[in-house]
Short mmCIF file of C-alpha atoms in Angstrom, two decimals:
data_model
loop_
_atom_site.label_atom_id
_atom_site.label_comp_id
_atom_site.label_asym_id
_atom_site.label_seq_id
_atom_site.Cartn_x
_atom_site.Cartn_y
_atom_site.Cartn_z
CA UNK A 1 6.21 -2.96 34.06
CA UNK A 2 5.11 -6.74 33.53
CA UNK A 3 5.70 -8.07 30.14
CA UNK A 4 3.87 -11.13 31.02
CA UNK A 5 0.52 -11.60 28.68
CA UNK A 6 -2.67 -12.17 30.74
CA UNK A 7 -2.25 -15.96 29.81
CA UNK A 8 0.85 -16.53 31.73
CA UNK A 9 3.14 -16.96 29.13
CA UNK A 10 6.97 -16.28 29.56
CA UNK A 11 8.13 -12.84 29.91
CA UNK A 12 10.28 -10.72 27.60
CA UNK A 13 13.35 -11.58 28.85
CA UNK A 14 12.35 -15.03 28.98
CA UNK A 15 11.69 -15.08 25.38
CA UNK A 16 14.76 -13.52 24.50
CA UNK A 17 16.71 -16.59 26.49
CA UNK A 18 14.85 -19.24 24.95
CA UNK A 19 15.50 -17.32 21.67
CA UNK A 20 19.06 -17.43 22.74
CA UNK A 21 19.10 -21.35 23.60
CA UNK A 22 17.26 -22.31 20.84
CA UNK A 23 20.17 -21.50 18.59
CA UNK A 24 17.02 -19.73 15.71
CA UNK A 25 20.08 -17.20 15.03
CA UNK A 26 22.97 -18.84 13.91
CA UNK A 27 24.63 -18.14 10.88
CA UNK A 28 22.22 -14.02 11.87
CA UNK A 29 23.60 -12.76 15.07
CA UNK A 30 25.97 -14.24 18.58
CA UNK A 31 22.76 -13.81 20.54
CA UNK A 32 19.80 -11.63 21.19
CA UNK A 33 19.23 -8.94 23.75
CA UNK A 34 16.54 -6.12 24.73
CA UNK A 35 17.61 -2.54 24.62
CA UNK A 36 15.57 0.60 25.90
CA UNK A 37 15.84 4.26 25.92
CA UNK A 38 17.66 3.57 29.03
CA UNK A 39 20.44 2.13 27.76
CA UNK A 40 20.81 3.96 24.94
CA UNK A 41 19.88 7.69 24.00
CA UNK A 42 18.91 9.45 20.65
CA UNK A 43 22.21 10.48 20.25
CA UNK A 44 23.92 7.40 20.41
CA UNK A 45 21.84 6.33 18.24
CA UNK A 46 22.55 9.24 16.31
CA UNK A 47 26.29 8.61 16.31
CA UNK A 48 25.90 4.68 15.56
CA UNK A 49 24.63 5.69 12.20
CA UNK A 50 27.90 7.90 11.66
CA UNK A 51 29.93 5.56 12.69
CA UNK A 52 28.16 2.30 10.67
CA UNK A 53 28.28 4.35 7.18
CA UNK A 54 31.76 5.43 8.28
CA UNK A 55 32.54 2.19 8.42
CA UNK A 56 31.05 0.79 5.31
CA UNK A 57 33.01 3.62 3.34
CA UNK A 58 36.36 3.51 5.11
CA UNK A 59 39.11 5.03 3.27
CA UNK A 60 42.54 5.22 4.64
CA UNK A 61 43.66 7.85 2.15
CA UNK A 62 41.05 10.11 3.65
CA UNK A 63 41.65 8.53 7.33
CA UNK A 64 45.21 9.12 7.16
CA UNK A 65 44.82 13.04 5.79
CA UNK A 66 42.92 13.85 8.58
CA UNK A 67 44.97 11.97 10.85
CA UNK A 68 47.92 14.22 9.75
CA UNK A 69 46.06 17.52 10.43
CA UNK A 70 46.08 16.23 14.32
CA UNK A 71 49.58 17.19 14.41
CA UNK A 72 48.82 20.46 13.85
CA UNK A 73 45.99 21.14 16.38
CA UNK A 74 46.46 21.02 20.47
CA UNK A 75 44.47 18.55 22.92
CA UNK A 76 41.11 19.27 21.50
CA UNK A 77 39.70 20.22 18.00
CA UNK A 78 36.08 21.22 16.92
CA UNK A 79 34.41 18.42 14.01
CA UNK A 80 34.47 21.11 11.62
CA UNK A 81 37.41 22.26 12.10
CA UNK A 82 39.15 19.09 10.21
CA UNK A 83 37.23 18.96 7.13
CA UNK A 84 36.83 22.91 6.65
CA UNK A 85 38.42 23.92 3.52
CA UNK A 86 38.26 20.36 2.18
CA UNK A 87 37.23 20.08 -1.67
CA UNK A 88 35.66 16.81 -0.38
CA UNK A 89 34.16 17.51 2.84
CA UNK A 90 31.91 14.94 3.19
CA UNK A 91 34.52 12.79 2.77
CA UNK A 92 36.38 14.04 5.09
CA UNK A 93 33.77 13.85 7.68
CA UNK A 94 33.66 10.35 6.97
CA UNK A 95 37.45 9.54 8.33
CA UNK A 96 36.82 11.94 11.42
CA UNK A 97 33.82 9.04 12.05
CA UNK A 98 36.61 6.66 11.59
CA UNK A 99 38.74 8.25 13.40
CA UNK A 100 36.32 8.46 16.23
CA UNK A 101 35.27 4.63 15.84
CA UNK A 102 39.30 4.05 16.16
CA UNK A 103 39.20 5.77 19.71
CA UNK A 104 41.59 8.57 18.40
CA UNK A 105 38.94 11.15 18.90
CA UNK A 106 36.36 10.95 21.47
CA UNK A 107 33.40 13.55 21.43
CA UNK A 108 34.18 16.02 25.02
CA UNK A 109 30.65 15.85 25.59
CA UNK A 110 28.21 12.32 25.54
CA UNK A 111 25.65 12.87 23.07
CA UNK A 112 24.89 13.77 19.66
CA UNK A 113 28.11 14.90 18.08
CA UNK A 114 27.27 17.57 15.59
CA UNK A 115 30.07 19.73 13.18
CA UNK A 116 30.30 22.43 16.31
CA UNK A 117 31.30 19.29 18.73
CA UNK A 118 34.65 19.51 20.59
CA UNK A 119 36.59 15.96 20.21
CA UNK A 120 39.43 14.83 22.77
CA UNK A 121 42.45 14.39 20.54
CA UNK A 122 43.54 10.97 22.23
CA UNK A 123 46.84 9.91 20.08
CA UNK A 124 48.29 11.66 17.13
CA UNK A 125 51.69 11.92 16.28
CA UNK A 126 54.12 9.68 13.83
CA UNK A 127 52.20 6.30 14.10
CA UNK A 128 49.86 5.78 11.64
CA UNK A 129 45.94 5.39 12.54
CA UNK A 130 45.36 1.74 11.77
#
C-alpha cells in the first residue's frame, strides 16, 4: 500500500520523520510514530484502557490488599477471583490493573483480559508491591 498522494508528496512515514525533526512536539510527546492493527490488537487496546485508568486512580491501600491475597493462592489465579467478596470491587479491580501494570501478574493468555482470565502470579511473598 502506497501512501504517497498522486502529487508526489512525501509518504507517511516520511511525514512522521519530518514531524519528528521539526521538533512541532516538544513540550506534547518524545516523538511521533504510526501504529496499525498489526502492531497492536483490540485487546491490547482493550487492556491499555485498564491499565491507563488504573493508573490515574492508583491506590496502594487497595494495591497492597490484593497483593496480600497472592500469598494465599498458588502459581496462577483467575481476575475474579481477587476482588470476589470485596465490598469495593471495583476498586479492587483497579489494583489487580496495577498489579498487572507492575509485572506481578501477567494475563496466561495475550489478549483481552476479562474477570474469567487466568493471570501468572509472577512475585508475591513478604516484599511489598512498589
Amino acid at each position: 500500500m502506497n501512501s504517497r498522494p498522486e502529487t508526489g508528496g512525501p509518504t507517511l512515514t516520511e511525514t512522521v520523520d519530518l514531524i519528528n525533526a521539526q521538533g512541532s512536539l516538544d513540550g506534547f510527546a518524545h516523538f511521533a510514530v504510526i501504529v496499525t492493527d498489526h502492531d497492536f490488537t483490540r485487546g491490547d487496546v482493550h487492556n491499555a484502557r485498564f491499565v491507563r485508568r488504573a493508573r490515574r486512580f492508583r491506590n496502594e491501600e487497595h494495591v497492597q490488599e490484593v497483593y496480600k491475597l497472592l500469598s494465599g493462592v498458588g502459581p496462577r489465579v483467575m481476575f475474579h477471583t481477587l476482588v470476589k467478596g470485596s465490598k469495593y470491587p471495583g476498586l479492587l479491580e483497579l489494583a489487580v490493573w496495577n498489579l498487572i501494570d507492575d509485572g506481578v501478574l501477567v494475563p496466561e493468555i495475550a489478549g483481552h483480559v476479562l474477570d474469567r482470565s487466568w493471570l501468572r502470579v509472577i512475585s508475591k511473598g513478604s516484599e511489598a508491591a512498589q
